[in-house]
Tab-separated table of C-alpha atoms in Angstrom:
chain	number	residue	atom	x	y	z
Q	1	MET	CA	3.853	23.999	-8.210
Q	2	ALA	CA	0.722	22.484	-9.759
Q	3	GLU	CA	-2.577	24.081	-8.806
Q	4	PHE	CA	-4.906	21.858	-6.814
Q	5	THR	CA	-7.741	20.670	-9.011
Q	6	MET	CA	-10.535	18.133	-8.835
Q	7	GLU	CA	-10.542	17.715	-12.618
Q	8	LEU	CA	-8.260	15.231	-14.356
Q	9	ASN	CA	-6.535	16.526	-17.477
Q	10	ASP	CA	-6.927	14.802	-20.845
Q	11	GLU	CA	-3.789	12.695	-20.441
Q	12	GLN	CA	-4.838	11.524	-16.990
Q	13	LYS	CA	-8.314	10.658	-18.256
Q	14	GLU	CA	-6.759	8.599	-21.033
Q	15	VAL	CA	-4.612	6.690	-18.535
Q	16	ARG	CA	-7.591	6.234	-16.216
Q	17	ASP	CA	-9.737	4.779	-19.002
Q	18	TRP	CA	-6.889	2.480	-20.088
Q	19	LEU	CA	-6.462	1.179	-16.531
Q	20	HIS	CA	-10.206	0.790	-16.105
Q	21	GLY	CA	-10.336	-1.289	-19.272
Q	22	PHE	CA	-7.538	-3.547	-18.031
Q	23	ALA	CA	-9.248	-3.921	-14.658
Q	24	ALA	CA	-12.581	-4.780	-16.300
Q	25	ASP	CA	-11.251	-7.095	-19.026
Q	26	VAL	CA	-8.305	-8.827	-17.340
Q	27	ILE	CA	-8.461	-8.453	-13.546
Q	28	ARG	CA	-12.167	-8.926	-12.811
Q	29	PRO	CA	-12.648	-12.114	-14.822
Q	30	ALA	CA	-9.748	-13.702	-12.927
Q	31	ALA	CA	-10.617	-12.376	-9.444
Q	32	ALA	CA	-12.730	-15.230	-8.057
Q	33	GLU	CA	-10.335	-17.936	-9.299
Q	34	TRP	CA	-7.200	-16.467	-7.718
Q	35	ASP	CA	-9.048	-15.626	-4.514
Q	36	GLU	CA	-9.964	-19.307	-4.198
Q	37	ARG	CA	-6.479	-20.498	-5.165
Q	38	GLU	CA	-4.779	-18.131	-2.700
Q	39	GLU	CA	-1.776	-17.926	-4.995
Q	40	THR	CA	0.161	-15.112	-6.676
Q	41	PRO	CA	-1.539	-14.488	-10.058
Q	42	TRP	CA	1.646	-14.566	-12.140
Q	43	PRO	CA	-0.241	-14.727	-15.487
Q	44	VAL	CA	-2.151	-11.538	-14.653
Q	45	ILE	CA	1.014	-9.764	-13.507
Q	46	GLN	CA	2.646	-10.798	-16.770
Q	47	GLU	CA	-0.301	-9.403	-18.750
Q	48	ALA	CA	0.082	-6.161	-16.817
Q	49	ALA	CA	3.782	-6.151	-17.694
Q	50	LYS	CA	3.071	-6.782	-21.378
Q	51	VAL	CA	0.808	-3.736	-21.671
Q	52	GLY	CA	3.149	-1.576	-19.586
Q	53	ILE	CA	1.189	-1.303	-16.323
Q	54	TYR	CA	3.588	-3.442	-14.306
Q	55	SER	CA	6.771	-1.532	-15.071
Q	56	LEU	CA	9.176	0.982	-13.617
Q	57	ASP	CA	8.346	3.487	-16.365
Q	58	PHE	CA	4.627	3.446	-15.673
Q	59	TYR	CA	5.092	3.643	-11.913
Q	60	ALA	CA	7.572	6.517	-12.245
Q	61	GLN	CA	5.256	8.449	-14.569
Q	62	GLN	CA	2.432	8.237	-12.062
Q	63	TYR	CA	4.673	8.799	-9.023
Q	64	PHE	CA	6.134	12.019	-10.469
Q	65	ASP	CA	2.859	13.373	-11.877
Q	66	PRO	CA	3.105	17.047	-10.828
Q	67	THR	CA	-0.544	17.108	-9.771
Q	68	GLY	CA	0.016	14.188	-7.407
Q	69	LEU	CA	-3.039	12.409	-8.800
Q	70	GLY	CA	-1.276	9.790	-10.920
Q	71	ILE	CA	-0.789	7.182	-8.199
Q	72	PRO	CA	-4.192	7.543	-6.478
Q	73	MET	CA	-5.974	7.465	-9.822
Q	74	ALA	CA	-4.107	4.292	-10.845
Q	75	MET	CA	-4.683	2.598	-7.497
Q	76	GLU	CA	-8.394	3.336	-7.505
Q	77	GLU	CA	-8.926	1.827	-10.956
Q	78	LEU	CA	-6.828	-1.313	-10.357
Q	79	PHE	CA	-8.394	-2.006	-6.966
Q	80	TRP	CA	-11.821	-1.399	-8.464
Q	81	GLY	CA	-10.968	-4.516	-10.481
Q	82	ASP	CA	-9.952	-6.674	-7.499
Q	83	ALA	CA	-7.969	-5.917	-4.384
Q	84	GLY	CA	-6.018	-9.181	-4.150
Q	85	ILE	CA	-4.837	-9.198	-7.759
Q	86	ALA	CA	-4.221	-5.449	-7.735
Q	87	LEU	CA	-2.062	-5.753	-4.625
Q	88	SER	CA	-0.021	-8.415	-6.401
Q	89	ILE	CA	0.486	-5.932	-9.238
Q	90	VAL	CA	1.290	-2.879	-7.095
Q	91	GLY	CA	2.876	-4.538	-4.038
Q	92	THR	CA	6.326	-4.051	-5.511
Q	93	GLY	CA	5.633	-0.314	-5.400
Q	94	LEU	CA	5.974	-0.176	-1.589
Q	95	ALA	CA	9.535	-1.476	-1.841
Q	96	ALA	CA	10.172	0.953	-4.695
Q	97	VAL	CA	8.877	3.837	-2.558
Q	98	GLY	CA	11.234	2.713	0.208
Q	99	VAL	CA	14.160	3.085	-2.178
Q	100	LEU	CA	12.873	6.346	-3.665
Q	101	ALA	CA	12.334	7.847	-0.201
Q	102	ASN	CA	15.681	6.824	1.289
Q	103	GLY	CA	18.071	5.773	-1.471
Q	104	THR	CA	20.725	7.508	-3.529
Q	105	GLU	CA	20.302	8.096	-7.264
Q	106	GLU	CA	22.657	5.202	-7.951
Q	107	GLN	CA	20.664	2.878	-5.687
Q	108	ILE	CA	17.409	3.948	-7.316
Q	109	GLY	CA	18.812	3.286	-10.785
Q	110	THR	CA	20.355	-0.034	-9.806
Q	111	TRP	CA	17.674	-1.732	-7.733
Q	112	ILE	CA	14.240	-0.545	-8.820
Q	113	PRO	CA	14.543	-2.045	-12.346
Q	114	GLN	CA	15.477	-5.375	-10.746
Q	115	MET	CA	12.295	-5.228	-8.678
Q	116	TYR	CA	10.126	-5.438	-11.800
Q	117	GLY	CA	12.081	-7.499	-14.306
Q	118	ASP	CA	10.492	-7.378	-17.766
Q	119	ALA	CA	7.464	-8.701	-19.627
Q	120	ASN	CA	9.220	-11.972	-20.430
Q	121	ASP	CA	10.553	-12.518	-16.907
Q	122	VAL	CA	8.497	-10.609	-14.333
Q	123	LYS	CA	9.889	-10.123	-10.840
Q	124	VAL	CA	8.411	-8.742	-7.620
Q	125	ALA	CA	9.869	-6.936	-4.609
Q	126	ALA	CA	9.046	-6.892	-0.892
Q	127	PHE	CA	9.206	-4.214	1.792
Q	128	CYS	CA	9.876	-5.828	5.183
Q	129	SER	CA	9.210	-3.743	8.273
Q	130	SER	CA	6.713	-5.463	10.610
Q	131	GLU	CA	7.865	-8.139	13.050
Q	132	PRO	CA	6.052	-10.643	15.284
Q	133	ASP	CA	6.466	-8.288	18.264
Q	134	ALA	CA	6.755	-4.999	16.386
Q	135	GLY	CA	3.862	-4.000	14.172
Q	136	SER	CA	2.516	-0.591	15.072
Q	137	ASP	CA	5.195	-0.328	17.785
Q	138	VAL	CA	8.187	0.103	15.488
Q	139	ALA	CA	10.379	1.027	18.455
Q	140	SER	CA	10.196	-2.641	19.526
Q	141	MET	CA	11.860	-3.839	16.323
Q	142	ARG	CA	14.459	-6.536	16.969
Q	143	THR	CA	15.946	-7.241	13.546
Q	144	ARG	CA	19.536	-6.062	13.911
Q	145	ALA	CA	22.062	-4.863	11.359
Q	146	VAL	CA	25.699	-4.725	12.498
Q	147	TYR	CA	28.420	-3.131	10.401
Q	148	ASP	CA	31.507	-5.229	9.674
Q	149	GLU	CA	33.979	-2.443	8.942
Q	150	ALA	CA	36.785	-4.779	7.857
Q	151	LYS	CA	34.682	-6.180	5.008
Q	152	ASP	CA	32.437	-3.141	4.464
Q	153	GLU	CA	29.405	-5.397	4.964
Q	154	TRP	CA	26.269	-5.304	7.073
Q	155	VAL	CA	25.248	-8.477	8.911
Q	156	ILE	CA	21.484	-8.711	9.406
Q	157	ASN	CA	19.596	-11.083	11.722
Q	158	GLY	CA	15.909	-11.219	12.574
Q	159	THR	CA	12.427	-12.188	11.470
Q	160	LYS	CA	9.999	-10.045	9.483
Q	161	THR	CA	6.304	-10.757	9.153
Q	162	TRP	CA	3.279	-9.681	7.093
Q	163	ALA	CA	5.587	-9.021	4.161
Q	164	THR	CA	3.800	-8.672	0.822
Q	165	ASN	CA	5.798	-10.823	-1.633
Q	166	GLY	CA	8.031	-11.873	1.258
Q	167	GLY	CA	10.294	-14.780	0.317
Q	168	ILE	CA	9.254	-14.848	-3.354
Q	169	ALA	CA	10.648	-11.395	-4.126
Q	170	ASN	CA	13.663	-10.807	-6.305
Q	171	VAL	CA	14.661	-7.842	-4.143
Q	172	HIS	CA	13.797	-7.336	-0.474
Q	173	VAL	CA	13.976	-3.973	1.309
Q	174	VAL	CA	14.481	-4.638	5.025
Q	175	VAL	CA	14.246	-2.185	7.909
Q	176	ALA	CA	16.611	-3.042	10.765
Q	177	VAL	CA	17.964	-1.601	14.003
Q	178	VAL	CA	21.457	-0.136	13.767
Q	179	ASP	CA	21.464	1.721	17.122
Q	180	PRO	CA	19.182	0.121	19.755
Q	181	GLU	CA	19.583	3.031	22.179
Q	182	LEU	CA	17.799	5.398	19.794
Q	183	GLY	CA	14.616	3.346	19.474
Q	184	SER	CA	12.789	4.010	16.209
Q	185	LYS	CA	15.326	6.730	15.357
Q	186	GLY	CA	18.051	4.085	15.240
Q	187	HIS	CA	16.604	2.253	12.225
Q	188	ALA	CA	17.912	2.024	8.668
Q	189	SER	CA	16.769	0.347	5.449
Q	190	PHE	CA	18.784	-2.182	3.470
Q	191	ILE	CA	18.564	-3.759	0.047
Q	192	ILE	CA	18.830	-7.554	0.104
Q	193	PRO	CA	19.921	-8.552	-3.423
Q	194	PRO	CA	18.552	-11.633	-5.223
Q	195	ASN	CA	19.767	-15.036	-3.981
Q	196	THR	CA	21.508	-13.616	-0.921
Q	197	PRO	CA	22.459	-16.490	1.439
Q	198	GLY	CA	20.641	-16.494	4.775
Q	199	LEU	CA	17.334	-15.039	3.573
Q	200	SER	CA	14.438	-17.495	3.451
Q	201	GLN	CA	10.652	-17.543	3.505
Q	202	GLY	CA	8.994	-18.508	6.751
Q	203	GLN	CA	5.279	-19.066	7.226
Q	204	LYS	CA	2.973	-18.143	4.358
Q	205	PHE	CA	-0.244	-16.721	5.782
Q	206	LYS	CA	-3.712	-17.911	4.818
Q	207	LYS	CA	-5.745	-14.734	4.960
Q	208	HIS	CA	-9.334	-13.538	5.345
Q	209	GLY	CA	-9.070	-11.321	2.263
Q	210	ILE	CA	-6.666	-10.123	-0.478
Q	211	ARG	CA	-5.930	-13.827	-0.890
Q	212	ALA	CA	-4.357	-13.485	-4.340
Q	213	SER	CA	-1.569	-11.454	-2.734
Q	214	HIS	CA	1.324	-13.423	-1.223
Q	215	THR	CA	1.983	-12.560	2.444
Q	216	ALA	CA	4.672	-14.332	4.455
Q	217	GLU	CA	7.398	-14.204	7.070
Q	218	VAL	CA	10.963	-13.465	6.004
Q	219	ILE	CA	13.793	-15.043	7.987
Q	220	LEU	CA	17.197	-13.320	8.017
Q	221	ASP	CA	19.961	-15.560	9.374
Q	222	ASN	CA	23.392	-13.904	9.246
Q	223	VAL	CA	22.514	-12.214	5.988
Q	224	ARG	CA	25.525	-10.291	4.678
Q	225	VAL	CA	25.091	-7.432	2.232
Q	226	PRO	CA	27.682	-4.960	0.872
Q	227	GLY	CA	27.927	-1.512	2.443
Q	228	SER	CA	26.443	-0.112	-0.773
Q	229	CYS	CA	23.137	-1.827	0.101
Q	230	LEU	CA	22.487	0.581	2.987
Q	231	LEU	CA	19.890	2.956	1.570
Q	232	GLY	CA	21.217	6.498	1.546
Q	233	GLY	CA	24.772	5.411	2.358
Q	234	LYS	CA	26.720	5.222	5.608
Q	235	GLU	CA	27.771	8.868	5.673
Q	236	LYS	CA	24.157	9.995	5.584
Q	237	LEU	CA	23.227	7.407	8.218
Q	238	ASP	CA	26.018	8.482	10.565
Q	239	GLU	CA	24.930	12.114	10.243
Q	240	ARG	CA	21.295	11.215	10.972
Q	241	LEU	CA	22.213	9.094	13.977
Q	242	ALA	CA	24.441	11.866	15.343
Q	243	ARG	CA	21.548	14.347	15.087
Q	244	ALA	CA	19.227	11.838	16.771
Q	245	ARG	CA	21.672	11.336	19.656
Q	246	GLU	CA	22.024	15.085	20.094
Q	247	LYS	CA	18.266	15.598	20.063
Q	248	ALA	CA	17.822	12.725	22.504
Q	249	LYS	CA	20.153	14.495	24.927
Q	250	LYS	CA	18.046	17.631	24.605
Q	251	GLY	CA	14.767	15.754	24.826
Q	252	GLY	CA	13.965	16.270	21.122
Q	253	GLU	CA	11.903	13.667	19.288
Q	254	ARG	CA	11.221	14.811	15.743
Q	255	VAL	CA	13.675	12.794	13.690
Q	256	LYS	CA	12.254	10.693	10.891
Q	257	ASN	CA	13.149	7.036	10.547
Q	258	ALA	CA	13.339	5.103	7.287
Q	259	ALA	CA	10.190	3.024	7.761
Q	260	MET	CA	8.112	6.075	8.744
Q	261	ALA	CA	9.285	7.962	5.658
Q	262	THR	CA	8.091	5.092	3.467
Q	263	PHE	CA	4.690	4.850	5.164
Q	264	GLU	CA	4.151	8.623	5.042
Q	265	ALA	CA	4.664	8.509	1.283
Q	266	SER	CA	2.353	5.525	0.762
Q	267	ARG	CA	-0.638	6.146	3.057
Q	268	PRO	CA	-2.657	8.241	0.552
Q	269	ALA	CA	-2.069	5.480	-2.006
Q	270	VAL	CA	-3.557	2.947	0.417
Q	271	GLY	CA	-6.497	5.312	0.820
Q	272	ALA	CA	-6.940	5.241	-2.958
Q	273	MET	CA	-6.946	1.436	-2.907
Q	274	ALA	CA	-9.758	1.549	-0.363
Q	275	VAL	CA	-11.689	4.027	-2.504
Q	276	GLY	CA	-11.434	1.642	-5.466
Q	277	THR	CA	-12.816	-1.299	-3.480
Q	278	ALA	CA	-15.596	0.834	-1.982
Q	279	ARG	CA	-16.563	2.180	-5.393
Q	280	ALA	CA	-16.707	-1.310	-6.856
Q	281	ALA	CA	-19.040	-2.525	-4.108
Q	282	TYR	CA	-21.217	0.572	-4.405
Q	283	GLU	CA	-21.618	0.085	-8.153
Q	284	VAL	CA	-22.655	-3.550	-7.705
Q	285	ALA	CA	-25.174	-2.525	-5.050
Q	286	LEU	CA	-26.526	0.339	-7.171
Q	287	ASP	CA	-27.014	-1.881	-10.203
Q	288	TYR	CA	-28.656	-4.573	-8.081
Q	289	ALA	CA	-31.002	-2.068	-6.422
Q	290	ARG	CA	-32.107	-0.779	-9.816
Q	291	THR	CA	-32.936	-4.228	-11.184
Q	292	ARG	CA	-34.007	-6.276	-8.162
Q	293	GLU	CA	-37.767	-6.092	-7.654
Q	294	GLN	CA	-39.692	-6.708	-4.449
Q	295	PHE	CA	-43.377	-5.993	-3.941
Q	296	GLY	CA	-43.678	-5.102	-7.599
Q	297	ARG	CA	-41.023	-2.371	-7.806
Q	298	PRO	CA	-37.211	-1.962	-7.805
Q	299	ILE	CA	-35.821	-1.947	-4.284
Q	300	ILE	CA	-34.105	1.388	-4.953
Q	301	ASP	CA	-37.593	2.926	-4.759
Q	302	ASN	CA	-37.498	2.190	-1.029
Q	303	GLN	CA	-36.001	4.996	1.036
Q	304	GLY	CA	-34.221	2.500	3.267
Q	305	VAL	CA	-32.158	1.332	0.291
Q	306	ALA	CA	-31.927	4.640	-1.572
Q	307	PHE	CA	-30.632	6.492	1.488
Q	308	GLN	CA	-27.966	3.845	2.061
Q	309	LEU	CA	-26.768	4.303	-1.502
Q	310	ALA	CA	-26.771	8.084	-1.059
Q	311	ASP	CA	-24.582	7.767	2.027
Q	312	MET	CA	-22.278	5.287	0.292
Q	313	ARG	CA	-21.689	7.603	-2.662
Q	314	THR	CA	-21.152	10.619	-0.390
Q	315	GLN	CA	-18.589	8.804	1.739
Q	316	ILE	CA	-16.709	7.491	-1.303
Q	317	ASP	CA	-16.475	10.954	-2.866
Q	318	ALA	CA	-15.340	12.472	0.447
Q	319	ALA	CA	-12.682	9.779	0.832
Q	320	ARG	CA	-11.397	10.403	-2.682
Q	321	LEU	CA	-11.108	14.136	-2.034
Q	322	LEU	CA	-9.067	13.540	1.130
Q	323	VAL	CA	-6.773	11.191	-0.799
Q	324	TRP	CA	-6.348	13.645	-3.660
Q	325	ARG	CA	-5.611	16.514	-1.277
Q	326	ALA	CA	-2.928	14.530	0.561
Q	327	SER	CA	-1.408	13.332	-2.710
Q	328	TRP	CA	-1.271	16.856	-4.114
Q	329	MET	CA	0.303	18.136	-0.894
Q	330	ALA	CA	2.936	15.394	-0.920
Q	331	ILE	CA	4.097	15.945	-4.505
Q	332	ASN	CA	4.236	19.704	-3.989
Q	333	GLY	CA	6.205	19.515	-0.746
Q	334	LYS	CA	3.402	20.770	1.467
Q	335	PRO	CA	3.924	19.647	5.066
Q	336	PHE	CA	1.255	17.450	6.624
Q	337	THR	CA	0.677	19.869	9.497
Q	338	ALA	CA	-2.551	18.090	10.454
Q	339	ALA	CA	-1.437	14.571	9.383
Q	340	GLU	CA	-3.418	14.871	6.168
Q	341	GLY	CA	-1.852	11.667	4.816
Q	342	SER	CA	-3.082	9.705	7.815
Q	343	MET	CA	-6.467	11.432	7.564
Q	344	SER	CA	-6.901	10.201	3.999
Q	345	LYS	CA	-5.938	6.634	4.846
Q	346	LEU	CA	-8.116	6.556	7.975
Q	347	PHE	CA	-11.290	7.887	6.366
Q	348	ALA	CA	-10.950	5.925	3.127
Q	349	SER	CA	-10.240	2.623	4.854
Q	350	GLU	CA	-13.134	3.009	7.279
Q	351	THR	CA	-15.339	3.975	4.336
Q	352	ALA	CA	-14.378	0.817	2.433
Q	353	LYS	CA	-15.352	-1.413	5.351
Q	354	LYS	CA	-18.647	0.396	5.818
Q	355	VAL	CA	-19.611	0.586	2.142
Q	356	THR	CA	-18.822	-3.074	1.409
Q	357	ALA	CA	-20.893	-4.129	4.426
Q	358	GLN	CA	-23.789	-1.977	3.211
Q	359	ALA	CA	-23.472	-3.527	-0.248
Q	360	ILE	CA	-23.929	-7.010	1.234
Q	361	GLN	CA	-26.977	-5.767	3.138
Q	362	ILE	CA	-28.544	-4.327	-0.018
Q	363	LEU	CA	-28.001	-7.598	-1.899
Q	364	GLY	CA	-29.410	-9.550	1.033
Q	365	GLY	CA	-28.848	-13.297	0.873
Q	366	ASN	CA	-27.252	-12.975	-2.548
Q	367	GLY	CA	-24.647	-10.620	-1.120
Q	368	TYR	CA	-23.627	-13.254	1.395
Q	369	THR	CA	-22.800	-15.811	-1.312
Q	370	ARG	CA	-19.735	-16.131	-3.514
Q	371	GLU	CA	-21.958	-15.902	-6.580
Q	372	TYR	CA	-21.736	-12.131	-6.151
Q	373	PRO	CA	-18.452	-10.256	-5.653
Q	374	VAL	CA	-19.442	-8.055	-2.702
Q	375	GLU	CA	-18.657	-10.705	-0.081
Q	376	ARG	CA	-15.092	-10.888	-1.455
Q	377	MET	CA	-14.887	-7.096	-1.534
Q	378	HIS	CA	-15.997	-6.987	2.102
Q	379	ARG	CA	-13.307	-9.499	3.079
Q	380	ASP	CA	-10.716	-7.538	1.118
Q	381	ALA	CA	-11.747	-4.200	2.656
Q	382	ALA	CA	-10.901	-5.393	6.172
Q	383	ILE	CA	-7.170	-5.081	5.474
Q	384	TYR	CA	-7.256	-1.343	4.793
Q	385	THR	CA	-7.871	-0.508	8.448
Q	386	ILE	CA	-4.960	-2.745	9.471
Q	387	PHE	CA	-1.940	-2.605	7.164
Q	388	GLU	CA	0.460	0.333	6.880
Q	389	GLY	CA	-0.837	1.616	10.181
Q	390	THR	CA	-4.110	0.570	11.825
Q	391	SER	CA	-6.991	3.022	12.136
Q	392	GLU	CA	-6.063	3.389	15.791
Q	393	ILE	CA	-2.517	4.358	14.838
Q	394	GLN	CA	-3.808	6.836	12.248
Q	395	ARG	CA	-5.913	8.485	14.938
Q	396	LEU	CA	-2.875	8.559	17.225
Q	397	VAL	CA	-0.766	10.202	14.511
Q	398	ILE	CA	-3.476	12.762	13.729
Q	399	SER	CA	-4.134	13.606	17.368
Q	400	ARG	CA	-0.447	13.946	18.209
Q	401	THR	CA	0.159	16.076	15.134
Q	402	ILE	CA	-2.660	18.550	15.784
Q	403	SER	CA	-1.748	18.749	19.483
Q	404	GLY	CA	1.959	19.253	18.826
Q	405	MET	CA	2.920	16.093	20.705
Q	406	PRO	CA	5.836	14.002	19.408
Q	407	ILE	CA	5.209	11.011	17.131
Q	408	ARG	CA	7.456	8.133	18.179
């Protein structure tokens, strides 16, 4: 088990500096254009693939970093560049985590490479969990998967929404109900291979922020996939459902479902994304306060501005420490006995909203224009308190965990 440390080692520092350079030289110059276009920045993703950032190997190296700091460090630097473009680069990772968390070794080896493609032919993947009537309330999920035993196929019907890369993905990972009587415990995850009949893109959303990231509905109309596309396999699913039914009879509740396992693994990473956006806005505000003069002196000489910057930096550092702690705990198998993963996501996302708003205030009228990047950062930051569990849901998870109440 790796010791917890707040100091990156030499290799991690080298990776961090490499990512920072890519974010500064490639992502930032393209950020305003792709935000306005509201399109997937395929050229930037391809550049990331060429240098090895958008690849299974890079993601795996960071994911399995024994300190747990590889992923949060990478997310912070990329999202420091721009949240919309960075999400287009890392969005495939949520689907990959879904396979890593629930799949067999064979499924991991087969499908994750197909999620990324290669530098000459980049692909993306989508994780599809939310539905029009089932966002935070996963127990209300209606997408249904029915097993056709004669053909060893699963037939999936339903509509997914808010899916990053939904409809344009090469591989979709879809969460569906297999036993309605078990509520959220009766869910399973499925791989939908490329060009599977019955899967189509529905509405593409025009969003307030992260506009360079594709978000859409995914329609599943009698989609048939082989039995081998059930993540974890049917034997494992049958065993899990049997345990859930037994616990339900006894009034037990603590059985993980596939979607929850994915979100538990990814929440600290989302916190790191928020830290990156907050840090970017803080740095713009700090530089502006040092150079902008009013009444014959830099505005940072005014306590009203200086104290805001002090609070911004303090909150960003605190958020990063919560993210690092949760990430270290996760990689070392430490249980989140106080919902530390949700804590990190909650605090970091709220910090990003607050810090980006303060950055606009420090820049004044300039901050409100698109000539400066903080207005885009503020729009982007709004998503962190919403996706992969709203702030209200994070508080619910934390409160139920520390009180010993069941999390449904």
